[in-house]
Amino acid sequence: FGGMVSFLAESEEDAVALVARTQVFKLAESLGGVESLIEVPARMTHASTSESSFAAPPHLVRLSVGLESADDLVADLEAALVGAPAVA
């Protein structure tokens, strides 16, 4: 079983930097695979909607959780979050 999680970083730059720091999560625009993926939708899957009223926020980070160890995924995110504060 997998799941999708989204959260807002402090800024677009923080979102991009966080995504770049992950090691287990792979930067990709795919859904339905077995690997854990991470993306900044405003720059990737939703880039063509940037001028619309339903555009993804530029600081949104989306995770698609795959089959990797939950402990490995949590550790990867903890390490990547250093220096990129999330906001509620």
Short mmCIF file of N, CA, C and O in Angstrom, two decimals:
data_model
loop_
_atom_site.label_atom_id
_atom_site.label_comp_id
_atom_site.label_asym_id
_atom_site.label_seq_id
_atom_site.Cartn_x
_atom_site.Cartn_y
_atom_site.Cartn_z
N PHE A 1 0.84 -1.18 0.00
CA PHE A 1 0.00 0.00 0.00
C PHE A 1 0.87 1.24 0.00
O PHE A 1 1.91 1.28 0.64
N GLY A 2 0.45 2.23 -0.70
CA GLY A 2 1.17 3.49 -0.75
C GLY A 2 0.25 4.62 -0.39
O GLY A 2 -0.93 4.43 -0.12
N GLY A 3 0.77 5.78 -0.40
CA GLY A 3 -0.05 6.94 -0.09
C GLY A 3 0.59 8.19 -0.64
O GLY A 3 1.75 8.20 -1.02
N MET A 4 -0.21 9.24 -0.69
CA MET A 4 0.29 10.53 -1.13
C MET A 4 0.18 11.50 0.03
O MET A 4 -0.80 11.49 0.76
N VAL A 5 1.22 12.30 0.16
CA VAL A 5 1.28 13.30 1.21
C VAL A 5 1.77 14.59 0.56
O VAL A 5 2.69 14.56 -0.26
N SER A 6 1.14 15.69 0.92
CA SER A 6 1.58 16.99 0.43
C SER A 6 1.75 17.92 1.61
O SER A 6 1.04 17.82 2.61
N PHE A 7 2.71 18.83 1.49
CA PHE A 7 2.90 19.84 2.52
C PHE A 7 3.51 21.07 1.88
O PHE A 7 4.02 21.02 0.76
N LEU A 8 3.43 22.18 2.59
CA LEU A 8 3.97 23.44 2.09
C LEU A 8 5.30 23.73 2.76
O LEU A 8 5.40 23.71 3.99
N ALA A 9 6.30 24.01 1.97
CA ALA A 9 7.58 24.49 2.49
C ALA A 9 7.45 25.99 2.72
O ALA A 9 6.45 26.61 2.32
N GLU A 10 8.43 26.59 3.34
CA GLU A 10 8.39 28.02 3.63
C GLU A 10 8.36 28.85 2.35
O GLU A 10 7.68 29.87 2.29
N SER A 11 9.08 28.41 1.32
CA SER A 11 9.15 29.15 0.06
C SER A 11 9.37 28.16 -1.09
O SER A 11 9.68 26.98 -0.86
N GLU A 12 9.25 28.66 -2.30
CA GLU A 12 9.52 27.82 -3.47
C GLU A 12 10.98 27.35 -3.46
O GLU A 12 11.26 26.18 -3.76
N GLU A 13 11.88 28.24 -3.10
CA GLU A 13 13.29 27.87 -3.06
C GLU A 13 13.54 26.77 -2.04
O GLU A 13 14.32 25.84 -2.28
N ASP A 14 12.89 26.85 -0.87
CA ASP A 14 13.03 25.81 0.15
C ASP A 14 12.47 24.48 -0.35
O ASP A 14 13.04 23.43 -0.09
N ALA A 15 11.36 24.53 -1.07
CA ALA A 15 10.75 23.30 -1.60
C ALA A 15 11.70 22.62 -2.58
O ALA A 15 11.93 21.41 -2.52
N VAL A 16 12.27 23.40 -3.48
CA VAL A 16 13.19 22.85 -4.49
C VAL A 16 14.44 22.29 -3.82
O VAL A 16 14.91 21.21 -4.17
N ALA A 17 14.97 23.01 -2.83
CA ALA A 17 16.16 22.55 -2.14
C ALA A 17 15.90 21.27 -1.35
O ALA A 17 16.71 20.34 -1.36
N LEU A 18 14.75 21.20 -0.69
CA LEU A 18 14.39 20.00 0.06
C LEU A 18 14.32 18.79 -0.85
O LEU A 18 14.88 17.74 -0.56
N VAL A 19 13.63 18.93 -1.97
CA VAL A 19 13.50 17.84 -2.94
C VAL A 19 14.87 17.38 -3.42
O VAL A 19 15.13 16.18 -3.56
N ALA A 20 15.76 18.32 -3.64
CA ALA A 20 17.11 17.98 -4.12
C ALA A 20 17.94 17.24 -3.08
O ALA A 20 18.85 16.50 -3.44
N ARG A 21 17.62 17.43 -1.80
CA ARG A 21 18.39 16.78 -0.74
C ARG A 21 17.96 15.36 -0.42
O ARG A 21 18.64 14.66 0.30
N THR A 22 16.83 14.90 -0.94
CA THR A 22 16.40 13.54 -0.62
C THR A 22 17.27 12.52 -1.33
O THR A 22 17.79 12.77 -2.42
N GLN A 23 17.44 11.37 -0.68
CA GLN A 23 18.25 10.29 -1.24
C GLN A 23 17.38 9.07 -1.58
O GLN A 23 17.62 8.42 -2.58
N VAL A 24 16.41 8.75 -0.74
CA VAL A 24 15.55 7.59 -0.96
C VAL A 24 14.40 7.98 -1.89
O VAL A 24 14.11 7.27 -2.85
N PHE A 25 13.74 9.09 -1.60
CA PHE A 25 12.70 9.59 -2.50
C PHE A 25 13.37 10.04 -3.78
O PHE A 25 14.39 10.72 -3.77
N LYS A 26 12.80 9.67 -4.92
CA LYS A 26 13.35 10.05 -6.22
C LYS A 26 12.50 11.14 -6.84
O LYS A 26 11.27 11.07 -6.82
N LEU A 27 13.15 12.14 -7.42
CA LEU A 27 12.45 13.23 -8.10
C LEU A 27 11.85 12.69 -9.38
O LEU A 27 12.57 12.23 -10.27
N ALA A 28 10.53 12.71 -9.45
CA ALA A 28 9.85 12.19 -10.64
C ALA A 28 8.40 12.65 -10.68
O ALA A 28 7.83 13.02 -9.66
N GLU A 29 7.80 12.59 -11.86
CA GLU A 29 6.41 13.00 -12.09
C GLU A 29 5.49 11.81 -12.33
O GLU A 29 4.60 11.88 -13.14
N SER A 30 5.69 10.73 -11.66
CA SER A 30 4.91 9.53 -11.93
C SER A 30 4.03 9.19 -10.74
O SER A 30 4.34 9.52 -9.61
N LEU A 31 2.95 8.50 -11.01
CA LEU A 31 2.08 7.98 -9.97
C LEU A 31 1.84 6.50 -10.25
O LEU A 31 1.88 6.06 -11.38
N GLY A 32 1.59 5.75 -9.21
CA GLY A 32 1.25 4.35 -9.39
C GLY A 32 2.41 3.39 -9.41
O GLY A 32 2.21 2.19 -9.54
N GLY A 33 3.63 3.88 -9.28
CA GLY A 33 4.79 2.99 -9.23
C GLY A 33 4.99 2.45 -7.83
O GLY A 33 4.25 2.76 -6.90
N VAL A 34 6.01 1.64 -7.66
CA VAL A 34 6.29 1.05 -6.35
C VAL A 34 7.38 1.80 -5.60
O VAL A 34 7.61 1.56 -4.42
N GLU A 35 8.06 2.74 -6.27
CA GLU A 35 9.12 3.49 -5.63
C GLU A 35 8.56 4.78 -5.03
O GLU A 35 7.53 5.29 -5.47
N SER A 36 9.23 5.30 -4.02
CA SER A 36 8.81 6.55 -3.39
C SER A 36 9.32 7.72 -4.21
O SER A 36 10.50 7.78 -4.56
N LEU A 37 8.41 8.64 -4.51
CA LEU A 37 8.73 9.77 -5.38
C LEU A 37 8.45 11.08 -4.66
O LEU A 37 7.63 11.14 -3.75
N ILE A 38 9.12 12.12 -5.11
CA ILE A 38 8.93 13.46 -4.54
C ILE A 38 8.95 14.46 -5.69
O ILE A 38 9.65 14.26 -6.69
N GLU A 39 8.16 15.52 -5.56
CA GLU A 39 8.14 16.54 -6.60
C GLU A 39 7.65 17.87 -6.06
O GLU A 39 7.06 17.95 -4.99
N VAL A 40 7.92 18.91 -6.83
CA VAL A 40 7.35 20.24 -6.62
C VAL A 40 6.38 20.42 -7.79
O VAL A 40 6.80 20.77 -8.90
N PRO A 41 5.09 20.13 -7.58
CA PRO A 41 4.13 20.12 -8.69
C PRO A 41 4.08 21.38 -9.53
O PRO A 41 3.93 21.30 -10.75
N ALA A 42 4.24 22.55 -8.91
CA ALA A 42 4.17 23.80 -9.67
C ALA A 42 5.25 23.89 -10.74
O ALA A 42 5.07 24.56 -11.76
N ARG A 43 6.36 23.21 -10.53
CA ARG A 43 7.45 23.21 -11.50
C ARG A 43 7.42 21.97 -12.40
O ARG A 43 8.21 21.89 -13.34
N MET A 44 6.56 21.03 -12.09
CA MET A 44 6.60 19.75 -12.82
C MET A 44 5.22 19.43 -13.39
O MET A 44 4.84 19.99 -14.41
N THR A 45 4.46 18.58 -12.74
CA THR A 45 3.19 18.10 -13.28
C THR A 45 2.16 19.19 -13.51
O THR A 45 1.31 19.06 -14.38
N HIS A 46 2.21 20.27 -12.74
CA HIS A 46 1.20 21.32 -12.84
C HIS A 46 1.75 22.62 -13.42
O HIS A 46 1.11 23.67 -13.31
N ALA A 47 2.91 22.58 -14.04
CA ALA A 47 3.52 23.80 -14.57
C ALA A 47 2.63 24.49 -15.60
O ALA A 47 2.59 25.72 -15.66
N SER A 48 1.89 23.73 -16.37
CA SER A 48 1.05 24.32 -17.41
C SER A 48 -0.17 25.04 -16.85
O SER A 48 -0.84 25.78 -17.58
N THR A 49 -0.46 24.88 -15.57
CA THR A 49 -1.61 25.54 -14.96
C THR A 49 -1.21 26.74 -14.10
O THR A 49 -2.03 27.27 -13.35
N SER A 50 0.02 27.18 -14.21
CA SER A 50 0.55 28.21 -13.31
C SER A 50 -0.24 29.52 -13.33
O SER A 50 -0.24 30.25 -12.35
N GLU A 51 -0.89 29.82 -14.40
CA GLU A 51 -1.64 31.08 -14.51
C GLU A 51 -3.13 30.91 -14.20
O GLU A 51 -3.87 31.87 -14.25
N SER A 52 -3.55 29.71 -13.85
CA SER A 52 -4.97 29.47 -13.63
C SER A 52 -5.34 29.63 -12.15
O SER A 52 -4.48 29.67 -11.28
N SER A 53 -6.63 29.69 -11.89
CA SER A 53 -7.10 29.85 -10.52
C SER A 53 -6.89 28.60 -9.69
O SER A 53 -6.95 28.65 -8.46
N PHE A 54 -6.64 27.46 -10.31
CA PHE A 54 -6.43 26.20 -9.58
C PHE A 54 -4.97 25.76 -9.61
O PHE A 54 -4.65 24.60 -9.40
N ALA A 55 -4.07 26.69 -9.82
CA ALA A 55 -2.64 26.39 -9.87
C ALA A 55 -2.14 25.87 -8.52
O ALA A 55 -2.61 26.30 -7.46
N ALA A 56 -1.19 24.96 -8.57
CA ALA A 56 -0.57 24.45 -7.35
C ALA A 56 0.31 25.55 -6.77
O ALA A 56 1.00 26.26 -7.51
N PRO A 57 0.32 25.71 -5.44
CA PRO A 57 1.21 26.70 -4.84
C PRO A 57 2.66 26.38 -5.19
O PRO A 57 3.05 25.21 -5.23
N PRO A 58 3.48 27.39 -5.43
CA PRO A 58 4.87 27.13 -5.83
C PRO A 58 5.72 26.47 -4.75
O PRO A 58 6.77 25.91 -5.05
N HIS A 59 5.27 26.50 -3.50
CA HIS A 59 6.04 25.91 -2.41
C HIS A 59 5.44 24.58 -1.91
O HIS A 59 5.80 24.09 -0.86
N LEU A 60 4.54 24.00 -2.72
CA LEU A 60 3.94 22.70 -2.39
C LEU A 60 4.92 21.59 -2.74
O LEU A 60 5.50 21.58 -3.83
N VAL A 61 5.11 20.65 -1.81
CA VAL A 61 5.92 19.46 -2.03
C VAL A 61 4.99 18.26 -1.94
O VAL A 61 4.17 18.17 -1.02
N ARG A 62 5.06 17.36 -2.92
CA ARG A 62 4.20 16.17 -2.92
C ARG A 62 5.06 14.92 -2.89
O ARG A 62 6.03 14.80 -3.63
N LEU A 63 4.66 13.99 -2.03
CA LEU A 63 5.32 12.70 -1.90
C LEU A 63 4.37 11.60 -2.32
O LEU A 63 3.19 11.64 -2.00
N SER A 64 4.88 10.64 -3.02
CA SER A 64 4.16 9.41 -3.32
C SER A 64 4.96 8.30 -2.66
O SER A 64 6.10 8.03 -3.05
N VAL A 65 4.38 7.69 -1.63
CA VAL A 65 5.10 6.71 -0.82
C VAL A 65 5.02 5.33 -1.45
O VAL A 65 3.95 4.85 -1.80
N GLY A 66 6.18 4.71 -1.60
CA GLY A 66 6.27 3.39 -2.23
C GLY A 66 6.56 2.29 -1.23
O GLY A 66 6.14 2.35 -0.08
N LEU A 67 7.32 1.31 -1.68
CA LEU A 67 7.56 0.10 -0.90
C LEU A 67 8.82 0.13 -0.04
O LEU A 67 9.11 -0.85 0.65
N GLU A 68 9.56 1.19 -0.05
CA GLU A 68 10.78 1.25 0.75
C GLU A 68 10.43 1.19 2.24
O GLU A 68 9.30 1.44 2.65
N SER A 69 11.42 0.91 3.04
CA SER A 69 11.25 0.86 4.49
C SER A 69 10.74 2.20 5.01
O SER A 69 11.28 3.26 4.66
N ALA A 70 9.72 2.15 5.86
CA ALA A 70 9.19 3.38 6.45
C ALA A 70 10.27 4.12 7.23
O ALA A 70 10.35 5.35 7.18
N ASP A 71 11.11 3.39 7.94
CA ASP A 71 12.19 4.01 8.70
C ASP A 71 13.16 4.75 7.77
O ASP A 71 13.61 5.85 8.09
N ASP A 72 13.46 4.15 6.62
CA ASP A 72 14.36 4.79 5.65
C ASP A 72 13.73 6.06 5.08
O ASP A 72 14.41 7.07 4.90
N LEU A 73 12.44 6.00 4.80
CA LEU A 73 11.75 7.17 4.24
C LEU A 73 11.68 8.31 5.25
O LEU A 73 11.93 9.47 4.90
N VAL A 74 11.37 7.99 6.49
CA VAL A 74 11.31 9.01 7.53
C VAL A 74 12.69 9.63 7.73
O VAL A 74 12.83 10.85 7.82
N ALA A 75 13.71 8.80 7.79
CA ALA A 75 15.08 9.32 7.97
C ALA A 75 15.47 10.21 6.80
O ALA A 75 16.13 11.25 6.99
N ASP A 76 15.09 9.83 5.59
CA ASP A 76 15.41 10.63 4.40
C ASP A 76 14.74 12.00 4.49
O ASP A 76 15.38 13.03 4.24
N LEU A 77 13.47 12.02 4.87
CA LEU A 77 12.77 13.31 4.99
C LEU A 77 13.34 14.15 6.12
O LEU A 77 13.49 15.36 5.98
N GLU A 78 13.64 13.51 7.25
CA GLU A 78 14.23 14.27 8.36
C GLU A 78 15.53 14.94 7.93
O GLU A 78 15.76 16.11 8.24
N ALA A 79 16.37 14.20 7.23
CA ALA A 79 17.63 14.77 6.76
C ALA A 79 17.40 15.89 5.75
O ALA A 79 18.07 16.93 5.79
N ALA A 80 16.44 15.71 4.85
CA ALA A 80 16.16 16.71 3.82
C ALA A 80 15.50 17.97 4.40
O ALA A 80 15.69 19.06 3.85
N LEU A 81 14.76 17.82 5.47
CA LEU A 81 14.06 18.96 6.06
C LEU A 81 14.99 19.94 6.77
O LEU A 81 14.60 21.08 7.04
N VAL A 82 16.18 19.53 7.06
CA VAL A 82 17.13 20.43 7.71
C VAL A 82 17.35 21.64 6.81
O VAL A 82 17.73 21.51 5.66
N GLY A 83 17.04 22.79 7.32
CA GLY A 83 17.23 24.01 6.53
C GLY A 83 16.05 24.40 5.67
O GLY A 83 16.10 25.41 5.00
N ALA A 84 14.99 23.61 5.65
CA ALA A 84 13.81 23.94 4.86
C ALA A 84 12.58 23.78 5.72
O ALA A 84 11.90 22.77 5.68
N PRO A 85 12.25 24.78 6.54
CA PRO A 85 11.11 24.66 7.46
C PRO A 85 9.80 24.50 6.74
O PRO A 85 9.54 25.15 5.73
N ALA A 86 8.96 23.60 7.22
CA ALA A 86 7.61 23.40 6.68
C ALA A 86 6.65 24.33 7.41
O ALA A 86 6.90 24.74 8.55
N VAL A 87 5.57 24.69 6.77
CA VAL A 87 4.52 25.51 7.39
C VAL A 87 3.21 24.76 7.35
O VAL A 87 3.00 23.91 6.49
N ALA A 88 2.34 25.05 8.27
CA ALA A 88 1.03 24.37 8.33
C ALA A 88 0.06 24.98 7.34
O ALA A 88 0.18 26.05 6.90
#
